């Protein structure tokens, strides 16, 4: 019995010496994995990053061709480029098919601005009964305000009977051009089929009379032209007279301003100085650069080589982001758009931090650096997807329901979130894997630290070695339990035997 007791004491002492630490794992030789191919891949990533930044920011000349960086091709919004905007309120909202007529009015107003050379003009429906017009990069805003001032109502009235023959709904297009047959500039009228019938009937019965073209703005009517009816007109009409190029174009514009399907009233208009936009863009970029540098400095200080991998990934993210802003035709950069870009960069950093914290947790719990890397990305995947999917849904709703600056913010944020998922889950993962291939035995350069229980394991211990240690610990604990159980059973048996012997002696 004493021998058994002494053996038990030795077993307890052997287990207790570790103080909740695992015994040393088998040593694995330190070596880089696929060193040459890894260096080549990292070099290619570096070259791609440098080329991308050159294409993004540096103008170059190739022979007689000047290359402009694609950052200059990004379309700037009204608040950055300067220009003019106006908001119109529909006055006849109770008309039949109002929504389709309002959309037709928006389209007509947009076509009018584009025909005048303002191809970057933005015309959107705001709310249920308003139209917002934005024309960026305008040198003389007074010309724009003349075009989009307050849309008028146009009518063609017979002077002898005061009968209204045509309205703006009957006019398809009014266009000024030079006619050799008429000896000068004229204005052509293209009418709808219903308008052609009404116009033919009126002109057939009123040859020799005059027909006034009346523009009504805000309840005030003005006659802009009173041409004489020379013949019955079946089809398109031509207004001729002593027109100059400017006066003919002005008449055509005045007629077209009254062709909208719904009547509009100007509610608000404002001119934004290009200087204000330039200052806003400059200070916005300065703030973005400072924030970006501070973010990179922070993640490199906390996560070290892992942070460097994330920083390279973020630089690639910025280059790709700028490229998409330049090539996507419906993206227009505004101040809220810049806010969306900065927010998406923050979300890209957040995804990397979630991944790195997972890796630190896996390494702390006994995995090797490479095993912790794989487990960290795998376990962080669903958390990152969940957070980004909710953001994508919010962006889509803002795009569908928002207007103006709200939709601009949502669009840039949506593009940024999708790109951040790509760079965090693929680019960062690849770069960090290449770093680990070169050095999988120095945990400090990745900002990793073992937990107290596993601090005697080397950083590149394989999963098999870690599992062996854990199995050994489990086996030792099982042996300890078995030994305790055996001792208890032995003690019970001894007590029972002693009791039986005592009973026999009494008998």
mmCIF file with all atom_site columns, N, CA, C and O in Angstrom, residues 74-115:
data_model
loop_
_atom_site.group_PDB
_atom_site.id
_atom_site.type_symbol
_atom_site.label_atom_id
_atom_site.label_alt_id
_atom_site.label_comp_id
_atom_site.label_asym_id
_atom_site.label_entity_id
_atom_site.label_seq_id
_atom_site.pdbx_PDB_ins_code
_atom_site.Cartn_x
_atom_site.Cartn_y
_atom_site.Cartn_z
_atom_site.occupancy
_atom_site.B_iso_or_equiv
_atom_site.pdbx_formal_charge
_atom_site.auth_seq_id
_atom_site.auth_comp_id
_atom_site.auth_asym_id
_atom_site.auth_atom_id
_atom_site.pdbx_PDB_model_num
ATOM 1   N N  . UNK A 1 74  ? -12.559 61.355 -63.597 1.00 0.00 ? 74  UNK A N  1
ATOM 2   C CA . UNK A 1 74  ? -13.686 61.187 -62.674 1.00 0.00 ? 74  UNK A CA 1
ATOM 3   C C  . UNK A 1 74  ? -14.627 62.374 -62.817 1.00 0.00 ? 74  UNK A C  1
ATOM 4   O O  . UNK A 1 74  ? -14.210 63.529 -62.747 1.00 0.00 ? 74  UNK A O  1
ATOM 5   N N  . UNK A 1 75  ? -15.885 62.074 -63.036 1.00 0.00 ? 75  UNK A N  1
ATOM 6   C CA . UNK A 1 75  ? -16.890 63.128 -63.180 1.00 0.00 ? 75  UNK A CA 1
ATOM 7   C C  . UNK A 1 75  ? -17.195 63.742 -61.815 1.00 0.00 ? 75  UNK A C  1
ATOM 8   O O  . UNK A 1 75  ? -17.540 63.031 -60.867 1.00 0.00 ? 75  UNK A O  1
ATOM 9   N N  . UNK A 1 76  ? -17.034 65.063 -61.726 1.00 0.00 ? 76  UNK A N  1
ATOM 10  C CA . UNK A 1 76  ? -17.258 65.771 -60.467 1.00 0.00 ? 76  UNK A CA 1
ATOM 11  C C  . UNK A 1 76  ? -18.671 66.327 -60.422 1.00 0.00 ? 76  UNK A C  1
ATOM 12  O O  . UNK A 1 76  ? -19.218 66.765 -61.436 1.00 0.00 ? 76  UNK A O  1
ATOM 13  N N  . UNK A 1 77  ? -19.242 66.297 -59.249 1.00 0.00 ? 77  UNK A N  1
ATOM 14  C CA . UNK A 1 77  ? -20.589 66.796 -59.056 1.00 0.00 ? 77  UNK A CA 1
ATOM 15  C C  . UNK A 1 77  ? -20.629 68.309 -58.928 1.00 0.00 ? 77  UNK A C  1
ATOM 16  O O  . UNK A 1 77  ? -19.614 69.003 -58.963 1.00 0.00 ? 77  UNK A O  1
ATOM 17  N N  . UNK A 1 78  ? -21.838 68.786 -58.749 1.00 0.00 ? 78  UNK A N  1
ATOM 18  C CA . UNK A 1 78  ? -22.061 70.228 -58.714 1.00 0.00 ? 78  UNK A CA 1
ATOM 19  C C  . UNK A 1 78  ? -21.333 70.896 -57.562 1.00 0.00 ? 78  UNK A C  1
ATOM 20  O O  . UNK A 1 78  ? -20.781 71.991 -57.708 1.00 0.00 ? 78  UNK A O  1
ATOM 21  N N  . UNK A 1 79  ? -21.300 70.233 -56.391 1.00 0.00 ? 79  UNK A N  1
ATOM 22  C CA . UNK A 1 79  ? -20.702 70.865 -55.217 1.00 0.00 ? 79  UNK A CA 1
ATOM 23  C C  . UNK A 1 79  ? -19.182 70.937 -55.307 1.00 0.00 ? 79  UNK A C  1
ATOM 24  O O  . UNK A 1 79  ? -18.551 71.700 -54.576 1.00 0.00 ? 79  UNK A O  1
ATOM 25  N N  . UNK A 1 80  ? -18.566 70.145 -56.193 1.00 0.00 ? 80  UNK A N  1
ATOM 26  C CA . UNK A 1 80  ? -17.117 70.168 -56.356 1.00 0.00 ? 80  UNK A CA 1
ATOM 27  C C  . UNK A 1 80  ? -16.678 70.953 -57.592 1.00 0.00 ? 80  UNK A C  1
ATOM 28  O O  . UNK A 1 80  ? -15.618 71.571 -57.590 1.00 0.00 ? 80  UNK A O  1
ATOM 29  N N  . UNK A 1 81  ? -17.472 70.905 -58.628 1.00 0.00 ? 81  UNK A N  1
ATOM 30  C CA . UNK A 1 81  ? -17.087 71.530 -59.895 1.00 0.00 ? 81  UNK A CA 1
ATOM 31  C C  . UNK A 1 81  ? -17.689 72.911 -60.076 1.00 0.00 ? 81  UNK A C  1
ATOM 32  O O  . UNK A 1 81  ? -17.266 73.688 -60.932 1.00 0.00 ? 81  UNK A O  1
ATOM 33  N N  . UNK A 1 82  ? -18.699 73.231 -59.270 1.00 0.00 ? 82  UNK A N  1
ATOM 34  C CA . UNK A 1 82  ? -19.390 74.493 -59.450 1.00 0.00 ? 82  UNK A CA 1
ATOM 35  C C  . UNK A 1 82  ? -20.448 74.375 -60.529 1.00 0.00 ? 82  UNK A C  1
ATOM 36  O O  . UNK A 1 82  ? -20.427 73.470 -61.361 1.00 0.00 ? 82  UNK A O  1
ATOM 37  N N  . UNK A 1 83  ? -21.379 75.297 -60.545 1.00 0.00 ? 83  UNK A N  1
ATOM 38  C CA . UNK A 1 83  ? -22.419 75.274 -61.561 1.00 0.00 ? 83  UNK A CA 1
ATOM 39  C C  . UNK A 1 83  ? -23.710 75.856 -61.021 1.00 0.00 ? 83  UNK A C  1
ATOM 40  O O  . UNK A 1 83  ? -23.696 76.759 -60.178 1.00 0.00 ? 83  UNK A O  1
ATOM 41  N N  . UNK A 1 84  ? -24.823 75.329 -61.509 1.00 0.00 ? 84  UNK A N  1
ATOM 42  C CA . UNK A 1 84  ? -26.122 75.870 -61.121 1.00 0.00 ? 84  UNK A CA 1
ATOM 43  C C  . UNK A 1 84  ? -27.096 74.712 -60.941 1.00 0.00 ? 84  UNK A C  1
ATOM 44  O O  . UNK A 1 84  ? -26.978 73.674 -61.594 1.00 0.00 ? 84  UNK A O  1
ATOM 45  N N  . UNK A 1 85  ? -28.024 74.894 -60.010 1.00 0.00 ? 85  UNK A N  1
ATOM 46  C CA . UNK A 1 85  ? -29.082 73.902 -59.870 1.00 0.00 ? 85  UNK A CA 1
ATOM 47  C C  . UNK A 1 85  ? -30.411 74.614 -59.669 1.00 0.00 ? 85  UNK A C  1
ATOM 48  O O  . UNK A 1 85  ? -30.475 75.777 -59.239 1.00 0.00 ? 85  UNK A O  1
ATOM 49  N N  . UNK A 1 86  ? -31.481 73.923 -60.031 1.00 0.00 ? 86  UNK A N  1
ATOM 50  C CA . UNK A 1 86  ? -32.825 74.467 -59.873 1.00 0.00 ? 86  UNK A CA 1
ATOM 51  C C  . UNK A 1 86  ? -33.775 73.335 -59.519 1.00 0.00 ? 86  UNK A C  1
ATOM 52  O O  . UNK A 1 86  ? -33.599 72.201 -59.957 1.00 0.00 ? 86  UNK A O  1
ATOM 53  N N  . UNK A 1 87  ? -34.772 73.663 -58.710 1.00 0.00 ? 87  UNK A N  1
ATOM 54  C CA . UNK A 1 87  ? -35.789 72.700 -58.306 1.00 0.00 ? 87  UNK A CA 1
ATOM 55  C C  . UNK A 1 87  ? -37.142 73.212 -58.776 1.00 0.00 ? 87  UNK A C  1
ATOM 56  O O  . UNK A 1 87  ? -37.508 74.360 -58.521 1.00 0.00 ? 87  UNK A O  1
ATOM 57  N N  . UNK A 1 88  ? -37.886 72.354 -59.497 1.00 0.00 ? 88  UNK A N  1
ATOM 58  C CA . UNK A 1 88  ? -39.191 72.711 -60.033 1.00 0.00 ? 88  UNK A CA 1
ATOM 59  C C  . UNK A 1 88  ? -40.285 71.915 -59.349 1.00 0.00 ? 88  UNK A C  1
ATOM 60  O O  . UNK A 1 88  ? -40.114 70.745 -59.041 1.00 0.00 ? 88  UNK A O  1
ATOM 61  N N  . UNK A 1 89  ? -41.431 72.581 -59.151 1.00 0.00 ? 89  UNK A N  1
ATOM 62  C CA . UNK A 1 89  ? -42.601 71.954 -58.560 1.00 0.00 ? 89  UNK A CA 1
ATOM 63  C C  . UNK A 1 89  ? -43.675 71.813 -59.629 1.00 0.00 ? 89  UNK A C  1
ATOM 64  O O  . UNK A 1 89  ? -44.005 72.781 -60.318 1.00 0.00 ? 89  UNK A O  1
ATOM 65  N N  . UNK A 1 90  ? -44.209 70.590 -59.792 1.00 0.00 ? 90  UNK A N  1
ATOM 66  C CA . UNK A 1 90  ? -45.307 70.395 -60.732 1.00 0.00 ? 90  UNK A CA 1
ATOM 67  C C  . UNK A 1 90  ? -46.585 71.008 -60.157 1.00 0.00 ? 90  UNK A C  1
ATOM 68  O O  . UNK A 1 90  ? -46.899 70.820 -58.979 1.00 0.00 ? 90  UNK A O  1
ATOM 69  N N  . UNK A 1 91  ? -47.327 71.736 -60.990 1.00 0.00 ? 91  UNK A N  1
ATOM 70  C CA . UNK A 1 91  ? -48.514 72.450 -60.506 1.00 0.00 ? 91  UNK A CA 1
ATOM 71  C C  . UNK A 1 91  ? -49.816 71.700 -60.785 1.00 0.00 ? 91  UNK A C  1
ATOM 72  O O  . UNK A 1 91  ? -50.801 71.919 -60.099 1.00 0.00 ? 91  UNK A O  1
ATOM 73  N N  . UNK A 1 92  ? -49.804 70.812 -61.776 1.00 0.00 ? 92  UNK A N  1
ATOM 74  C CA . UNK A 1 92  ? -51.036 70.091 -62.124 1.00 0.00 ? 92  UNK A CA 1
ATOM 75  C C  . UNK A 1 92  ? -50.900 68.607 -61.808 1.00 0.00 ? 92  UNK A C  1
ATOM 76  O O  . UNK A 1 92  ? -50.905 67.748 -62.683 1.00 0.00 ? 92  UNK A O  1
ATOM 77  N N  . UNK A 1 93  ? -50.776 68.315 -60.511 1.00 0.00 ? 93  UNK A N  1
ATOM 78  C CA . UNK A 1 93  ? -50.531 66.938 -60.081 1.00 0.00 ? 93  UNK A CA 1
ATOM 79  C C  . UNK A 1 93  ? -51.767 66.042 -60.185 1.00 0.00 ? 93  UNK A C  1
ATOM 80  O O  . UNK A 1 93  ? -51.653 64.824 -60.068 1.00 0.00 ? 93  UNK A O  1
ATOM 81  N N  . UNK A 1 94  ? -52.933 66.624 -60.372 1.00 0.00 ? 94  UNK A N  1
ATOM 82  C CA . UNK A 1 94  ? -54.153 65.820 -60.423 1.00 0.00 ? 94  UNK A CA 1
ATOM 83  C C  . UNK A 1 94  ? -54.502 65.362 -61.825 1.00 0.00 ? 94  UNK A C  1
ATOM 84  O O  . UNK A 1 94  ? -55.584 64.836 -62.057 1.00 0.00 ? 94  UNK A O  1
ATOM 85  N N  . UNK A 1 95  ? -53.601 65.557 -62.798 1.00 0.00 ? 95  UNK A N  1
ATOM 86  C CA . UNK A 1 95  ? -53.866 65.134 -64.166 1.00 0.00 ? 95  UNK A CA 1
ATOM 87  C C  . UNK A 1 95  ? -53.737 63.620 -64.291 1.00 0.00 ? 95  UNK A C  1
ATOM 88  O O  . UNK A 1 95  ? -53.094 62.963 -63.477 1.00 0.00 ? 95  UNK A O  1
ATOM 89  N N  . UNK A 1 96  ? -54.319 63.067 -65.347 1.00 0.00 ? 96  UNK A N  1
ATOM 90  C CA . UNK A 1 96  ? -54.274 61.630 -65.581 1.00 0.00 ? 96  UNK A CA 1
ATOM 91  C C  . UNK A 1 96  ? -52.861 61.209 -65.973 1.00 0.00 ? 96  UNK A C  1
ATOM 92  O O  . UNK A 1 96  ? -52.165 61.918 -66.683 1.00 0.00 ? 96  UNK A O  1
ATOM 93  N N  . UNK A 1 97  ? -52.423 60.025 -65.500 1.00 0.00 ? 97  UNK A N  1
ATOM 94  C CA . UNK A 1 97  ? -51.082 59.497 -65.774 1.00 0.00 ? 97  UNK A CA 1
ATOM 95  C C  . UNK A 1 97  ? -49.994 60.507 -65.397 1.00 0.00 ? 97  UNK A C  1
ATOM 96  O O  . UNK A 1 97  ? -49.056 60.756 -66.156 1.00 0.00 ? 97  UNK A O  1
ATOM 97  N N  . UNK A 1 98  ? -50.126 61.078 -64.194 1.00 0.00 ? 98  UNK A N  1
ATOM 98  C CA . UNK A 1 98  ? -49.206 62.145 -63.797 1.00 0.00 ? 98  UNK A CA 1
ATOM 99  C C  . UNK A 1 98  ? -47.764 61.654 -63.719 1.00 0.00 ? 98  UNK A C  1
ATOM 100 O O  . UNK A 1 98  ? -46.843 62.353 -64.156 1.00 0.00 ? 98  UNK A O  1
ATOM 101 N N  . UNK A 1 99  ? -47.557 60.453 -63.172 1.00 0.00 ? 99  UNK A N  1
ATOM 102 C CA . UNK A 1 99  ? -46.188 59.947 -63.008 1.00 0.00 ? 99  UNK A CA 1
ATOM 103 C C  . UNK A 1 99  ? -45.473 59.813 -64.348 1.00 0.00 ? 99  UNK A C  1
ATOM 104 O O  . UNK A 1 99  ? -44.299 60.198 -64.478 1.00 0.00 ? 99  UNK A O  1
ATOM 105 N N  . UNK A 1 100 ? -46.146 59.253 -65.346 1.00 0.00 ? 100 UNK A N  1
ATOM 106 C CA . UNK A 1 100 ? -45.522 59.103 -66.662 1.00 0.00 ? 100 UNK A CA 1
ATOM 107 C C  . UNK A 1 100 ? -45.299 60.457 -67.324 1.00 0.00 ? 100 UNK A C  1
ATOM 108 O O  . UNK A 1 100 ? -44.293 60.668 -68.000 1.00 0.00 ? 100 UNK A O  1
ATOM 109 N N  . UNK A 1 101 ? -46.226 61.388 -67.115 1.00 0.00 ? 101 UNK A N  1
ATOM 110 C CA . UNK A 1 101 ? -46.045 62.734 -67.686 1.00 0.00 ? 101 UNK A CA 1
ATOM 111 C C  . UNK A 1 101 ? -44.893 63.476 -67.012 1.00 0.00 ? 101 UNK A C  1
ATOM 112 O O  . UNK A 1 101 ? -44.144 64.205 -67.683 1.00 0.00 ? 101 UNK A O  1
ATOM 113 N N  . UNK A 1 102 ? -44.746 63.273 -65.699 1.00 0.00 ? 102 UNK A N  1
ATOM 114 C CA . UNK A 1 102 ? -43.634 63.916 -64.995 1.00 0.00 ? 102 UNK A CA 1
ATOM 115 C C  . UNK A 1 102 ? -42.303 63.360 -65.496 1.00 0.00 ? 102 UNK A C  1
ATOM 116 O O  . UNK A 1 102 ? -41.336 64.110 -65.692 1.00 0.00 ? 102 UNK A O  1
ATOM 117 N N  . UNK A 1 103 ? -42.245 62.050 -65.726 1.00 0.00 ? 103 UNK A N  1
ATOM 118 C CA . UNK A 1 103 ? -41.024 61.449 -66.255 1.00 0.00 ? 103 UNK A CA 1
ATOM 119 C C  . UNK A 1 103 ? -40.751 61.934 -67.676 1.00 0.00 ? 103 UNK A C  1
ATOM 120 O O  . UNK A 1 103 ? -39.595 62.165 -68.054 1.00 0.00 ? 103 UNK A O  1
ATOM 121 N N  . UNK A 1 104 ? -41.809 62.110 -68.472 1.00 0.00 ? 104 UNK A N  1
ATOM 122 C CA . UNK A 1 104 ? -41.627 62.657 -69.817 1.00 0.00 ? 104 UNK A CA 1
ATOM 123 C C  . UNK A 1 104 ? -41.118 64.092 -69.780 1.00 0.00 ? 104 UNK A C  1
ATOM 124 O O  . UNK A 1 104 ? -40.289 64.490 -70.601 1.00 0.00 ? 104 UNK A O  1
ATOM 125 N N  . UNK A 1 105 ? -41.586 64.864 -68.802 1.00 0.00 ? 105 UNK A N  1
ATOM 126 C CA . UNK A 1 105 ? -41.102 66.230 -68.643 1.00 0.00 ? 105 UNK A CA 1
ATOM 127 C C  . UNK A 1 105 ? -39.626 66.240 -68.262 1.00 0.00 ? 105 UNK A C  1
ATOM 128 O O  . UNK A 1 105 ? -38.838 67.045 -68.772 1.00 0.00 ? 105 UNK A O  1
ATOM 129 N N  . UNK A 1 106 ? -39.267 65.346 -67.352 1.00 0.00 ? 106 UNK A N  1
ATOM 130 C CA . UNK A 1 106 ? -37.850 65.226 -66.973 1.00 0.00 ? 106 UNK A CA 1
ATOM 131 C C  . UNK A 1 106 ? -36.984 64.895 -68.191 1.00 0.00 ? 106 UNK A C  1
ATOM 132 O O  . UNK A 1 106 ? -35.924 65.489 -68.399 1.00 0.00 ? 106 UNK A O  1
ATOM 133 N N  . UNK A 1 107 ? -37.448 63.958 -69.001 1.00 0.00 ? 107 UNK A N  1
ATOM 134 C CA . UNK A 1 107 ? -36.698 63.571 -70.191 1.00 0.00 ? 107 UNK A CA 1
ATOM 135 C C  . UNK A 1 107 ? -36.584 64.723 -71.180 1.00 0.00 ? 107 UNK A C  1
ATOM 136 O O  . UNK A 1 107 ? -35.530 64.951 -71.782 1.00 0.00 ? 107 UNK A O  1
ATOM 137 N N  . UNK A 1 108 ? -37.658 65.474 -71.344 1.00 0.00 ? 108 UNK A N  1
ATOM 138 C CA . UNK A 1 108 ? -37.642 66.613 -72.278 1.00 0.00 ? 108 UNK A CA 1
ATOM 139 C C  . UNK A 1 108 ? -36.671 67.687 -71.806 1.00 0.00 ? 108 UNK A C  1
ATOM 140 O O  . UNK A 1 108 ? -35.927 68.276 -72.602 1.00 0.00 ? 108 UNK A O  1
ATOM 141 N N  . UNK A 1 109 ? -36.685 67.954 -70.503 1.00 0.00 ? 109 UNK A N  1
ATOM 142 C CA . UNK A 1 109 ? -35.787 68.969 -69.961 1.00 0.00 ? 109 UNK A CA 1
ATOM 143 C C  . UNK A 1 109 ? -34.333 68.531 -70.095 1.00 0.00 ? 109 UNK A C  1
ATOM 144 O O  . UNK A 1 109 ? -33.449 69.335 -70.418 1.00 0.00 ? 109 UNK A O  1
ATOM 145 N N  . UNK A 1 110 ? -34.076 67.247 -69.876 1.00 0.00 ? 110 UNK A N  1
ATOM 146 C CA . UNK A 1 110 ? -32.728 66.724 -70.033 1.00 0.00 ? 110 UNK A CA 1
ATOM 147 C C  . UNK A 1 110 ? -32.275 66.824 -71.493 1.00 0.00 ? 110 UNK A C  1
ATOM 148 O O  . UNK A 1 110 ? -31.140 67.219 -71.779 1.00 0.00 ? 110 UNK A O  1
ATOM 149 N N  . UNK A 1 111 ? -33.135 66.470 -72.425 1.00 0.00 ? 111 UNK A N  1
ATOM 150 C CA . UNK A 1 111 ? -32.804 66.547 -73.848 1.00 0.00 ? 111 UNK A CA 1
ATOM 151 C C  . UNK A 1 111 ? -32.535 67.985 -74.265 1.00 0.00 ? 111 UNK A C  1
ATOM 152 O O  . UNK A 1 111 ? -31.633 68.250 -75.077 1.00 0.00 ? 111 UNK A O  1
ATOM 153 N N  . UNK A 1 112 ? -33.295 68.917 -73.710 1.00 0.00 ? 112 UNK A N  1
ATOM 154 C CA . UNK A 1 112 ? -33.086 70.327 -74.031 1.00 0.00 ? 112 UNK A CA 1
ATOM 155 C C  . UNK A 1 112 ? -31.701 70.782 -73.600 1.00 0.00 ? 112 UNK A C  1
ATOM 156 O O  . UNK A 1 112 ? -30.991 71.458 -74.361 1.00 0.00 ? 112 UNK A O  1
ATOM 157 N N  . UNK A 1 113 ? -31.276 70.408 -72.394 1.00 0.00 ? 113 UNK A N  1
ATOM 158 C CA . UNK A 1 113 ? -29.963 70.804 -71.899 1.00 0.00 ? 113 UNK A CA 1
ATOM 159 C C  . UNK A 1 113 ? -28.840 70.136 -72.693 1.00 0.00 ? 113 UNK A C  1
ATOM 160 O O  . UNK A 1 113 ? -27.831 70.767 -73.015 1.00 0.00 ? 113 UNK A O  1
ATOM 161 N N  . UNK A 1 114 ? -29.005 68.846 -73.014 1.00 0.00 ? 114 UNK A N  1
ATOM 162 C CA . UNK A 1 114 ? -27.986 68.139 -73.783 1.00 0.00 ? 114 UNK A CA 1
ATOM 163 C C  . UNK A 1 114 ? -27.844 68.745 -75.173 1.00 0.00 ? 114 UNK A C  1
ATOM 164 O O  . UNK A 1 114 ? -26.735 68.895 -75.701 1.00 0.00 ? 114 UNK A O  1
ATOM 165 N N  . UNK A 1 115 ? -28.969 69.111 -75.779 1.00 0.00 ? 115 UNK A N  1
ATOM 166 C CA . UNK A 1 115 ? -28.916 69.720 -77.112 1.00 0.00 ? 115 UNK A CA 1
ATOM 167 C C  . UNK A 1 115 ? -28.208 71.066 -77.103 1.00 0.00 ? 115 UNK A C  1
ATOM 168 O O  . UNK A 1 115 ? -27.675 71.507 -78.121 1.00 0.00 ? 115 UNK A O  1
#
